């Protein structure tokens, strides 16, 4: 894959945040193997969700800020959602300070090797589907630590938080007005009373304060959500940076799409606990700073949903690291790196492959090689109009180079069957390495790659047939069976991902996660979120996904994506040092020679990373 750093994007319709690195498109059949630049999932840039989500994002944020303004004016009417089988709850203006007994502040429990996470999410309101998308992003990350249970917050029952090592609630629906508060009173009370860690993201923390009593909340946690707002003074400002553990992380959101970061009203004085400010947000216009994430007692609060508009150096890194505190607090500091060579096909240059192998082997760096077993150019795009197909078995010099690489530190990985789809542009040329294989796409009038969804024939049988054919291609060439997979251009359907999990021990990539996956509803291929990881996870498809979080070297801009140079990859690796046991993983096309590869490797090593083999990434 080449570049499109797919930012962890929630594709649920809200393009919100996920960076997928564009996976490899250098047309393997073009002269020198450099026809087009590599391509992959979009995600960096204005948003990261599916097209549906992108269209919804602005309205979603506007509705949230409208509610927040009404709340600040004490005009927001919040109705309690009626429990199933009960009469509708009566409307009432949110009360402040309803009394409750304050339990002793408890210390978070230490996680064990079998940590369990409970992920709760919103489902109501016109953009309720976003809650599931964000919940999948959280559940995937929590899958690094142990087992995960995800469910709508409305289905919470008393005492549930005590059944799990740690709980995360994603407040993506701002309750009020026509949308009743769906958070059960039991969760508000249990979040305060439990000794287990609770992480609260985004909206409705004021609902908890009102439910347990604002004074009780302040005495327990040292801040006042009832007087904390996303737009104090009437504006969300221009927060562009979040500082965490010595790293300056980005926060890039288009004008008009920013829902802001909650500014917690901290309290001080005798009897109030100390609030730990975990990460600081900085406004680029005023220079003002405010807490982005805070902790006191058992409660960690993150001031916004961090999966909207994400890139490789984004503030989502803070959340990725904070999960260790609740699920594996004893984790030691460790920083590993991984490199894979991308888009190797029967038309690749054996000399380029051997040169890359010699460099990496000489540096004692294990690496992955992503191999496409069949090269095809069905329209003769790079062959003077004459269709061409070449298998690995028909390219003995390439096979010899691959065997040389396997003897010199490489691990064989399957990168699709043909890395293209049929004889149509998808979206570029129909040629191996240029196009998507398991997803349809086109380039719009503004030069953006638009994801159209799975092919019409997509099914478990169709996906398996391509995988079976790919593996047969390796066997016919006398190569071992790959146990690792990378999806061409990082895009496939939920059905395809599950089939891949039945054929390979792990996927090494960024992925798409579709609405309906958690709820059990029919999967909505038009609403999804893209995500990349700083460590290995067990995702919501039940498959192991190994990290790729830096993107790739791409010296030329394309499809409104800027060039990505060694300095950019190194800067992303530096930002990811904030993850206490994270991996700096990138990919590189051998046809670019070894100079830029060496610059990248040297820069990442200088940061203190140790390069490891793909098998080490799941440990």
PDB file of N, CA, C and O in Angstrom, residues 459-465 467-468 471 481-485 494-507 538-539 541-544:
ATOM      1  N   UNK A 459     -18.969 -11.869  -1.407  1.00  0.00           N
ATOM      2  CA  UNK A 459     -19.559 -12.888  -0.547  1.00  0.00           C
ATOM      3  C   UNK A 459     -18.423 -13.678   0.065  1.00  0.00           C
ATOM      4  O   UNK A 459     -17.258 -13.551  -0.346  1.00  0.00           O
ATOM      5  N   UNK A 460     -18.735 -14.518   1.028  1.00  0.00           N
ATOM      6  CA  UNK A 460     -17.704 -15.364   1.628  1.00  0.00           C
ATOM      7  C   UNK A 460     -17.109 -16.304   0.584  1.00  0.00           C
ATOM      8  O   UNK A 460     -15.893 -16.544   0.558  1.00  0.00           O
ATOM      9  N   UNK A 461     -17.934 -16.818  -0.297  1.00  0.00           N
ATOM     10  CA  UNK A 461     -17.451 -17.731  -1.341  1.00  0.00           C
ATOM     11  C   UNK A 461     -16.526 -16.997  -2.307  1.00  0.00           C
ATOM     12  O   UNK A 461     -15.464 -17.507  -2.690  1.00  0.00           O
ATOM     13  N   UNK A 462     -16.912 -15.797  -2.712  1.00  0.00           N
ATOM     14  CA  UNK A 462     -16.097 -15.011  -3.642  1.00  0.00           C
ATOM     15  C   UNK A 462     -14.739 -14.666  -3.018  1.00  0.00           C
ATOM     16  O   UNK A 462     -13.692 -14.834  -3.649  1.00  0.00           O
ATOM     17  N   UNK A 463     -14.751 -14.197  -1.769  1.00  0.00           N
ATOM     18  CA  UNK A 463     -13.494 -13.847  -1.099  1.00  0.00           C
ATOM     19  C   UNK A 463     -12.611 -15.076  -0.941  1.00  0.00           C
ATOM     20  O   UNK A 463     -11.398 -15.029  -1.190  1.00  0.00           O
ATOM     21  N   UNK A 464     -13.215 -16.205  -0.536  1.00  0.00           N
ATOM     22  CA  UNK A 464     -12.422 -17.415  -0.350  1.00  0.00           C
ATOM     23  C   UNK A 464     -11.812 -17.883  -1.660  1.00  0.00           C
ATOM     24  O   UNK A 464     -10.664 -18.375  -1.685  1.00  0.00           O
ATOM     25  N   UNK A 465     -12.527 -17.717  -2.751  1.00  0.00           N
ATOM     26  CA  UNK A 465     -11.990 -18.171  -4.033  1.00  0.00           C
ATOM     27  C   UNK A 465     -10.739 -17.387  -4.414  1.00  0.00           C
ATOM     28  O   UNK A 465      -9.776 -17.949  -4.955  1.00  0.00           O
ATOM     29  N   UNK A 467      -8.678 -15.920  -2.250  1.00  0.00           N
ATOM     30  CA  UNK A 467      -7.619 -16.313  -1.316  1.00  0.00           C
ATOM     31  C   UNK A 467      -7.054 -17.673  -1.705  1.00  0.00           C
ATOM     32  O   UNK A 467      -5.824 -17.882  -1.713  1.00  0.00           O
ATOM     33  N   UNK A 468      -7.932 -18.611  -2.037  1.00  0.00           N
ATOM     34  CA  UNK A 468      -7.478 -19.941  -2.448  1.00  0.00           C
ATOM     35  C   UNK A 468      -6.593 -19.852  -3.690  1.00  0.00           C
ATOM     36  O   UNK A 468      -5.544 -20.514  -3.779  1.00  0.00           O
ATOM     37  N   UNK A 471      -3.121 -18.403  -2.699  1.00  0.00           N
ATOM     38  CA  UNK A 471      -2.252 -19.371  -2.026  1.00  0.00           C
ATOM     39  C   UNK A 471      -1.751 -20.425  -3.010  1.00  0.00           C
ATOM     40  O   UNK A 471      -0.591 -20.884  -2.918  1.00  0.00           O
ATOM     41  N   UNK A 481       3.666 -21.254   2.147  1.00  0.00           N
ATOM     42  CA  UNK A 481       2.346 -20.662   2.317  1.00  0.00           C
ATOM     43  C   UNK A 481       2.436 -19.489   3.295  1.00  0.00           C
ATOM     44  O   UNK A 481       2.865 -19.663   4.436  1.00  0.00           O
ATOM     45  N   UNK A 482       2.039 -18.304   2.888  1.00  0.00           N
ATOM     46  CA  UNK A 482       2.058 -17.172   3.830  1.00  0.00           C
ATOM     47  C   UNK A 482       1.012 -17.354   4.922  1.00  0.00           C
ATOM     48  O   UNK A 482      -0.082 -17.872   4.676  1.00  0.00           O
ATOM     49  N   UNK A 483       1.344 -16.920   6.116  1.00  0.00           N
ATOM     50  CA  UNK A 483       0.393 -16.969   7.223  1.00  0.00           C
ATOM     51  C   UNK A 483      -0.101 -15.576   7.607  1.00  0.00           C
ATOM     52  O   UNK A 483      -0.986 -15.451   8.448  1.00  0.00           O
ATOM     53  N   UNK A 484       0.479 -14.542   6.980  1.00  0.00           N
ATOM     54  CA  UNK A 484       0.081 -13.166   7.236  1.00  0.00           C
ATOM     55  C   UNK A 484      -0.494 -12.554   5.962  1.00  0.00           C
ATOM     56  O   UNK A 484      -0.107 -12.931   4.847  1.00  0.00           O
ATOM     57  N   UNK A 485      -1.366 -11.604   6.125  1.00  0.00           N
ATOM     58  CA  UNK A 485      -2.079 -11.003   4.994  1.00  0.00           C
ATOM     59  C   UNK A 485      -2.134  -9.488   5.148  1.00  0.00           C
ATOM     60  O   UNK A 485      -2.273  -8.970   6.271  1.00  0.00           O
ATOM     61  N   UNK A 494     -16.925  -6.414   5.606  1.00  0.00           N
ATOM     62  CA  UNK A 494     -16.929  -7.157   6.859  1.00  0.00           C
ATOM     63  C   UNK A 494     -16.893  -8.655   6.587  1.00  0.00           C
ATOM     64  O   UNK A 494     -16.216  -9.424   7.293  1.00  0.00           O
ATOM     65  N   UNK A 495     -17.586  -9.098   5.541  1.00  0.00           N
ATOM     66  CA  UNK A 495     -17.563 -10.514   5.156  1.00  0.00           C
ATOM     67  C   UNK A 495     -16.160 -10.948   4.783  1.00  0.00           C
ATOM     68  O   UNK A 495     -15.673 -12.010   5.210  1.00  0.00           O
ATOM     69  N   UNK A 496     -15.486 -10.130   4.000  1.00  0.00           N
ATOM     70  CA  UNK A 496     -14.130 -10.472   3.568  1.00  0.00           C
ATOM     71  C   UNK A 496     -13.185 -10.581   4.748  1.00  0.00           C
ATOM     72  O   UNK A 496     -12.356 -11.502   4.816  1.00  0.00           O
ATOM     73  N   UNK A 497     -13.272  -9.631   5.681  1.00  0.00           N
ATOM     74  CA  UNK A 497     -12.367  -9.653   6.832  1.00  0.00           C
ATOM     75  C   UNK A 497     -12.533 -10.940   7.633  1.00  0.00           C
ATOM     76  O   UNK A 497     -11.549 -11.513   8.120  1.00  0.00           O
ATOM     77  N   UNK A 498     -13.761 -11.389   7.761  1.00  0.00           N
ATOM     78  CA  UNK A 498     -13.975 -12.625   8.525  1.00  0.00           C
ATOM     79  C   UNK A 498     -13.407 -13.836   7.790  1.00  0.00           C
ATOM     80  O   UNK A 498     -12.846 -14.744   8.402  1.00  0.00           O
ATOM     81  N   UNK A 499     -13.534 -13.848   6.483  1.00  0.00           N
ATOM     82  CA  UNK A 499     -12.946 -14.941   5.695  1.00  0.00           C
ATOM     83  C   UNK A 499     -11.427 -14.905   5.812  1.00  0.00           C
ATOM     84  O   UNK A 499     -10.776 -15.951   5.942  1.00  0.00           O
ATOM     85  N   UNK A 500     -10.859 -13.734   5.779  1.00  0.00           N
ATOM     86  CA  UNK A 500      -9.405 -13.617   5.932  1.00  0.00           C
ATOM     87  C   UNK A 500      -8.956 -14.190   7.268  1.00  0.00           C
ATOM     88  O   UNK A 500      -7.914 -14.852   7.363  1.00  0.00           O
ATOM     89  N   UNK A 501      -9.750 -13.953   8.302  1.00  0.00           N
ATOM     90  CA  UNK A 501      -9.402 -14.476   9.618  1.00  0.00           C
ATOM     91  C   UNK A 501      -9.407 -15.990   9.678  1.00  0.00           C
ATOM     92  O   UNK A 501      -8.746 -16.588  10.532  1.00  0.00           O
ATOM     93  N   UNK A 502     -10.135 -16.623   8.764  1.00  0.00           N
ATOM     94  CA  UNK A 502     -10.175 -18.081   8.714  1.00  0.00           C
ATOM     95  C   UNK A 502      -8.986 -18.672   7.954  1.00  0.00           C
ATOM     96  O   UNK A 502      -8.736 -19.874   8.020  1.00  0.00           O
ATOM     97  N   UNK A 503      -8.258 -17.823   7.237  1.00  0.00           N
ATOM     98  CA  UNK A 503      -7.168 -18.302   6.394  1.00  0.00           C
ATOM     99  C   UNK A 503      -5.777 -17.879   6.847  1.00  0.00           C
ATOM    100  O   UNK A 503      -4.789 -18.500   6.445  1.00  0.00           O
ATOM    101  N   UNK A 504      -5.711 -16.834   7.670  1.00  0.00           N
ATOM    102  CA  UNK A 504      -4.406 -16.303   8.065  1.00  0.00           C
ATOM    103  C   UNK A 504      -4.380 -16.079   9.571  1.00  0.00           C
ATOM    104  O   UNK A 504      -5.406 -15.788  10.187  1.00  0.00           O
ATOM    105  N   UNK A 505      -3.196 -16.201  10.147  1.00  0.00           N
ATOM    106  CA  UNK A 505      -3.078 -16.020  11.598  1.00  0.00           C
ATOM    107  C   UNK A 505      -3.268 -14.568  11.999  1.00  0.00           C
ATOM    108  O   UNK A 505      -3.684 -14.280  13.127  1.00  0.00           O
ATOM    109  N   UNK A 506      -2.963 -13.642  11.091  1.00  0.00           N
ATOM    110  CA  UNK A 506      -3.121 -12.223  11.403  1.00  0.00           C
ATOM    111  C   UNK A 506      -3.132 -11.409  10.115  1.00  0.00           C
ATOM    112  O   UNK A 506      -2.621 -11.845   9.077  1.00  0.00           O
ATOM    113  N   UNK A 507      -3.740 -10.230  10.200  1.00  0.00           N
ATOM    114  CA  UNK A 507      -3.635  -9.229   9.142  1.00  0.00           C
ATOM    115  C   UNK A 507      -2.697  -8.136   9.628  1.00  0.00           C
ATOM    116  O   UNK A 507      -2.754  -7.735  10.793  1.00  0.00           O
ATOM    117  N   UNK A 538      -6.942  -7.655  18.941  1.00  0.00           N
ATOM    118  CA  UNK A 538      -7.965  -8.598  18.490  1.00  0.00           C
ATOM    119  C   UNK A 538      -9.184  -7.750  18.207  1.00  0.00           C
ATOM    120  O   UNK A 538      -9.767  -7.155  19.106  1.00  0.00           O
ATOM    121  N   UNK A 539      -9.566  -7.640  16.942  1.00  0.00           N
ATOM    122  CA  UNK A 539     -10.584  -6.669  16.576  1.00  0.00           C
ATOM    123  C   UNK A 539     -12.000  -7.231  16.678  1.00  0.00           C
ATOM    124  O   UNK A 539     -12.202  -8.391  17.055  1.00  0.00           O
ATOM    125  N   UNK A 541     -13.969  -8.161  14.499  1.00  0.00           N
ATOM    126  CA  UNK A 541     -14.228  -9.290  13.610  1.00  0.00           C
ATOM    127  C   UNK A 541     -13.681 -10.595  14.189  1.00  0.00           C
ATOM    128  O   UNK A 541     -13.826 -11.653  13.586  1.00  0.00           O
ATOM    129  N   UNK A 542     -13.004 -10.497  15.330  1.00  0.00           N
ATOM    130  CA  UNK A 542     -12.420 -11.683  15.945  1.00  0.00           C
ATOM    131  C   UNK A 542     -11.080 -12.062  15.368  1.00  0.00           C
ATOM    132  O   UNK A 542     -10.598 -13.175  15.575  1.00  0.00           O
ATOM    133  N   UNK A 543     -10.436 -11.137  14.635  1.00  0.00           N
ATOM    134  CA  UNK A 543      -9.158 -11.434  14.003  1.00  0.00           C
ATOM    135  C   UNK A 543      -8.038 -10.615  14.635  1.00  0.00           C
ATOM    136  O   UNK A 543      -8.269  -9.526  15.174  1.00  0.00           O
ATOM    137  N   UNK A 544      -6.834 -11.133  14.551  1.00  0.00           N
ATOM    138  CA  UNK A 544      -5.669 -10.411  15.039  1.00  0.00           C
ATOM    139  C   UNK A 544      -5.183  -9.459  13.955  1.00  0.00           C
ATOM    140  O   UNK A 544      -5.001  -9.850  12.802  1.00  0.00           O
TER     141      UNK A 544
END
